[in-house]
Coordinates of C-alpha atoms and ligand atoms in Angstrom, one line a residue:
X1 CA 71.3 154.1 109.3
X2 CA 72.8 157.2 108.0
X3 CA 70.6 160.6 107.7
X4 CA 72.1 163.8 106.0
X5 CA 70.2 166.4 106.9
X6 CA 70.8 170.3 104.7
X7 CA 69.5 172.9 103.8
X8 CA 66.5 173.7 101.5
X9 CA 65.1 171.1 98.8
X10 CA 67.3 171.6 96.4
X11 CA 70.8 171.0 98.9
X12 CA 68.0 166.9 99.1
X13 CA 68.1 167.2 95.6
X14 CA 71.8 167.1 94.6
X15 CA 72.6 165.6 97.5
X16 CA 70.6 162.4 95.9
X17 CA 71.4 162.9 91.8
X18 CA 75.2 162.5 93.1
X19 CA 74.2 159.0 94.2
X20 CA 72.1 158.2 91.1
X21 CA 75.2 160.0 89.3
X22 CA 78.3 158.3 90.5
X23 CA 75.9 154.7 90.6
X24 CA 75.2 154.8 86.8
X25 CA 79.1 156.8 86.6
X26 CA 80.3 153.2 88.6
X27 CA 78.6 150.3 86.6
X28 CA 76.2 152.5 83.4
X29 CA 74.1 149.1 82.7
X30 CA 72.4 150.0 86.7
X31 CA 68.8 148.8 87.5
X32 CA 67.5 151.6 89.0
X33 CA 64.7 151.9 91.8
X34 CA 62.1 155.3 90.7
X35 CA 59.6 156.4 92.7
X36 CA 56.7 159.1 92.4
X37 CA 54.7 162.7 94.3
X38 CA 56.2 165.9 94.1
X39 CA 59.4 165.3 96.4
X40 CA 61.8 163.2 93.9
X41 CA 60.5 165.4 91.2
X42 CA 63.8 168.2 91.8
X43 CA 65.8 165.3 91.7
X44 CA 64.9 164.2 88.3
X45 CA 64.8 167.5 87.3
X46 CA 68.6 167.3 88.6
X47 CA 69.4 163.7 87.0
X48 CA 67.9 165.5 83.7
X49 CA 70.4 168.6 83.4
X50 CA 73.5 166.3 83.8
X51 CA 71.5 164.1 81.1
X52 CA 71.2 167.0 78.6
X53 CA 75.0 168.2 79.3
X54 CA 76.4 165.0 78.5
X55 CA 77.3 164.1 82.3
X56 CA 75.4 161.5 83.0
X57 CA 73.9 158.7 80.0
X58 CA 70.5 155.7 81.3
X59 CA 71.9 154.2 77.9
X60 CA 72.2 150.9 79.4
X61 CA 70.2 151.8 83.4
X62 CA 66.7 150.0 84.1
X63 CA 64.4 151.0 86.1
X64 CA 61.7 149.7 88.1
X65 CA 59.4 152.1 89.7
X66 CA 57.7 151.1 93.4
X67 CA 53.9 151.4 93.2
X68 CA 51.1 152.3 90.2
X69 CA 47.2 153.1 90.7
X70 CA 45.0 149.9 90.6
X71 CA 42.3 151.0 87.8
X72 CA 43.9 153.5 85.7
X73 CA 44.7 152.7 82.4
X74 CA 48.7 154.0 81.5
X75 CA 48.1 157.0 79.7
X76 CA 45.8 158.0 81.5
X77 CA 47.7 161.7 83.5
X78 CA 47.2 160.1 87.3
X79 CA 48.6 156.5 86.8
X80 CA 52.1 156.6 87.6
X81 CA 53.4 155.3 84.5
X82 CA 53.0 159.0 82.6
X83 CA 54.6 161.3 85.9
X84 CA 56.7 158.9 85.3
X85 CA 57.5 159.2 81.1
X86 CA 56.6 163.9 82.2
X87 CA 59.2 163.7 84.9
X88 CA 61.7 161.9 83.8
X89 CA 61.9 159.4 81.0
X90 CA 60.4 162.0 78.1
X91 CA 63.2 164.1 78.8
X92 CA 66.6 161.2 78.9
X93 CA 68.5 158.5 77.0
X94 CA 66.5 156.1 78.9
X95 CA 65.7 153.1 76.3
X96 CA 61.7 153.0 77.3
X97 CA 61.5 149.4 77.0
X98 CA 63.7 149.0 79.5
X99 CA 61.6 150.6 82.2
X100 CA 58.9 149.3 84.1
X101 CA 56.0 150.3 86.5
X102 CA 54.0 147.2 88.0
X103 CA 50.5 146.4 86.5
X104 CA 48.2 148.6 87.4
X105 CA 45.5 147.1 85.3
X106 CA 46.4 143.7 84.6
X107 CA 43.9 140.2 83.8
X108 CA 46.0 138.7 86.8
X109 CA 47.1 140.5 89.5
X110 CA 48.2 138.2 91.2
X111 CA 50.4 136.8 88.3
X112 CA 51.7 139.7 87.1
X113 CA 52.4 140.5 90.9
X114 CA 54.5 137.9 90.7
X115 CA 55.9 138.5 87.6
X116 CA 57.4 141.9 88.6
X117 CA 58.9 140.2 91.4
X118 CA 60.7 138.1 88.8
X119 CA 61.7 140.5 86.3
X120 CA 63.5 142.4 89.6
X121 CA 65.0 139.5 90.4
X122 CA 66.5 138.6 86.3
X123 CA 67.4 141.7 85.4
X124 CA 69.4 141.3 88.7
X125 CA 68.1 142.8 91.4
X126 CA 67.5 146.8 92.0
X127 CA 71.3 148.9 92.1
X128 CA 70.1 152.4 94.0
X129 CA 66.2 152.1 95.3
X130 CA 64.6 156.1 95.7
X131 CA 61.8 156.5 98.0
X132 CA 59.9 159.1 99.1
X133 CA 57.6 158.7 102.7
X134 CA 54.2 159.7 103.1
X135 CA 53.2 162.1 106.4
X136 CA 52.1 157.9 107.9
X137 CA 55.6 156.8 107.5
X138 CA 54.4 154.7 103.8
X139 CA 57.3 153.9 101.4
X140 CA 55.8 153.5 98.2
X141 CA 52.7 152.5 98.6
X142 CA 52.8 150.0 102.0
X143 CA 50.5 151.5 103.9
X144 CA 50.8 151.3 107.5
X145 CA 50.4 147.7 108.9
X146 CA 52.1 146.4 106.2
X147 CA 54.2 142.7 106.4
X148 CA 57.7 143.9 106.9
X149 CA 57.6 141.0 104.5
X150 CA 55.8 141.7 102.1
X151 CA 56.1 141.2 98.2
X152 CA 54.6 143.1 95.4
X153 CA 50.5 143.4 95.9
X154 CA 47.3 144.5 95.3
X155 CA 47.6 147.0 99.1
X156 CA 44.3 149.9 100.1
X157 CA 45.4 152.6 100.2
X158 CA 44.4 155.3 103.9
X159 CA 42.3 157.4 103.7
X160 CA 45.7 160.2 105.1
X161 CA 47.0 158.9 101.6
X162 CA 44.2 159.3 99.1
X163 CA 43.4 162.7 100.9
X164 CA 46.5 163.7 100.2
X165 CA 47.4 162.8 97.3
X166 CA 43.4 164.1 95.3
X167 CA 45.2 167.5 95.2
X168 CA 46.4 165.1 91.7
X169 CA 42.3 164.9 90.8
X170 CA 40.4 166.9 88.8
X171 CA 36.7 167.7 91.3
X172 CA 34.1 164.3 90.9
X173 CA 37.5 162.0 88.9
X174 CA 38.0 158.8 90.4
X175 CA 40.6 158.7 92.3
X176 CA 41.3 154.6 92.6
X177 CA 41.2 153.5 96.6
X178 CA 43.5 150.3 95.1
X179 CA 47.3 150.5 94.1
X180 CA 50.1 147.6 92.7
X181 CA 52.8 148.5 94.8
X182 CA 56.6 146.1 95.6
X183 CA 56.5 145.2 99.0
X184 CA 58.7 146.1 101.8
X185 CA 60.9 142.9 101.5
X186 CA 61.4 143.4 97.9
X187 CA 62.3 146.7 99.4
X188 CA 64.3 145.5 101.7
X189 CA 66.3 143.3 99.3
X190 CA 68.2 146.8 97.0
X191 CA 71.1 146.8 97.3
X192 CA 71.3 150.9 98.9
X193 CA 68.2 152.9 99.3
X194 CA 68.1 156.8 99.4
X195 CA 65.3 158.3 100.5
X196 CA 64.6 161.6 99.8
X197 CA 62.0 164.4 102.5
X198 CA 61.7 167.4 102.8
X199 CA 59.4 169.4 104.5
X200 CA 57.8 170.0 108.2
X201 CA 54.4 168.5 107.1
X202 CA 57.1 164.5 106.7
X203 CA 59.0 165.9 110.3
X204 CA 56.7 163.3 112.6
X205 CA 57.4 160.2 109.9
X206 CA 61.0 161.3 109.7
X207 CA 61.1 161.2 114.0
X208 CA 59.5 157.5 113.8
X209 CA 61.4 156.2 110.7
X210 CA 65.3 157.0 112.2
X211 CA 64.2 157.2 116.2
X212 CA 61.2 155.1 116.0
X213 CA 60.6 151.8 117.2
X214 CA 60.5 149.5 113.9
X215 CA 57.2 149.1 113.1
X216 CA 54.4 148.2 110.4
X217 CA 52.5 150.7 112.2
X218 CA 55.7 152.8 109.9
X219 CA 56.6 151.6 106.9
X220 CA 59.4 152.8 106.7
X221 CA 61.7 152.0 109.9
X222 CA 62.5 148.5 108.5
X223 CA 65.2 150.9 106.4
X224 CA 66.0 150.8 109.6
X225 CA 67.4 146.9 109.4
X226 CA 69.2 147.7 106.0
X227 CA 72.6 148.3 105.5
X228 CA 73.1 150.7 103.3
X229 CA 70.2 153.6 103.8
X230 CA 70.4 156.8 103.4
X231 CA 68.0 159.9 104.6
X232 CA 68.1 162.7 103.3
X233 CA 66.3 165.0 104.4
X234 CA 65.5 169.0 104.6
X235 CA 65.8 171.7 107.8
X236 CA 62.6 171.2 108.4
X237 CA 62.1 167.1 107.9
X238 CA 65.1 167.1 110.5
X239 CA 63.1 169.3 113.4
X240 CA 62.0 166.3 115.7
X241 CA 64.5 163.9 115.3
X242 CA 66.3 164.3 118.8
X243 CA 70.1 163.9 117.7
X244 CA 70.4 165.7 115.0
X245 CA 73.5 166.6 116.1
X246 CA 75.3 163.5 115.8
X247 CA 73.7 162.8 113.0
X248 CA 76.1 166.5 111.3
X249 CA 78.0 165.6 113.3
X250 CA 78.9 161.7 111.7
X251 CA 78.7 163.3 107.4
X252 CA 80.7 165.4 108.5
X253 CA 83.3 163.2 109.5
X254 CA 81.9 160.6 106.5
X255 CA 82.7 163.8 103.7
X256 CA 86.7 163.6 104.9
X257 CA 86.9 159.3 104.5
X258 CA 85.3 159.5 101.5
X259 CA 87.1 162.7 100.3
X260 CA 90.7 160.6 101.4
X261 CA 89.2 157.7 100.2
X262 CA 88.8 160.0 96.8
X263 CA 93.0 160.3 96.9
X264 CA 93.4 157.6 97.2
X265 CA 91.5 156.4 93.6
Ligands
PGA301 P1 55.0 163.4 98.2 O1 55.1 161.6 98.4 O2 57.4 163.2 98.0 O3 54.5 163.2 97.4 O4 55.6 163.8 99.8 C1 55.9 161.1 99.6 C2 54.9 159.9 99.3 O5 54.3 160.2 99.3 O6 55.9 158.6 99.2

């Protein structure tokens, strides 16, 4: 697992956007795994800016989102489909029919979840999966105790998560307690994984993700099993890590190596 520690949230967004830009340049019809939450917004703004200035195209790309609330209509202002439209899809040249979000109100949720898994496989699998991380270490809506082999399914949200997300719902408004989320097993099949975290509130989860044991108590720790996972964080989210200097040293050496490899191209 590669840990990249940067000065601030803007640098985290730019570094993440570079990975997506590189991916789309190498493979314009890439399959992107996308995430919601506050953290990816700055990265999406960066991708929108690059798309508007014709530096980057999503015209041939496909996307699959990680999760959706269970029980909200697609056009509900708090649905993750709506979030993706207003924060990314409405502003780039992606064909919206090539964007998928897990089914939030299917008649037969089990069949719909199985179909979502098949759709990912039929698209060729996810090339790059973007992740945020919950304060409790969740990825997608895979809350602590989720099986590390889990697949797309309905998952009950923890009180911590519903409390964290209550800021988006008006007082008295229905807030779902259930979600549909791709599983940890699904996420681990992505070819590359990019996890972003910023701010001191994520420091404990990042410590458990990077340096803790692999455990269902911190779903993000499963990324230690992935051969190409990059954890991009700001200084505030890094404060509880024991080996900060080592991670910075590795990144400096990696940058040198990449320049050398680019010179060979
Ligand atoms: P946040 O959520 O980016 O809004 O902090 C991250 C997550 O819960 O995955």
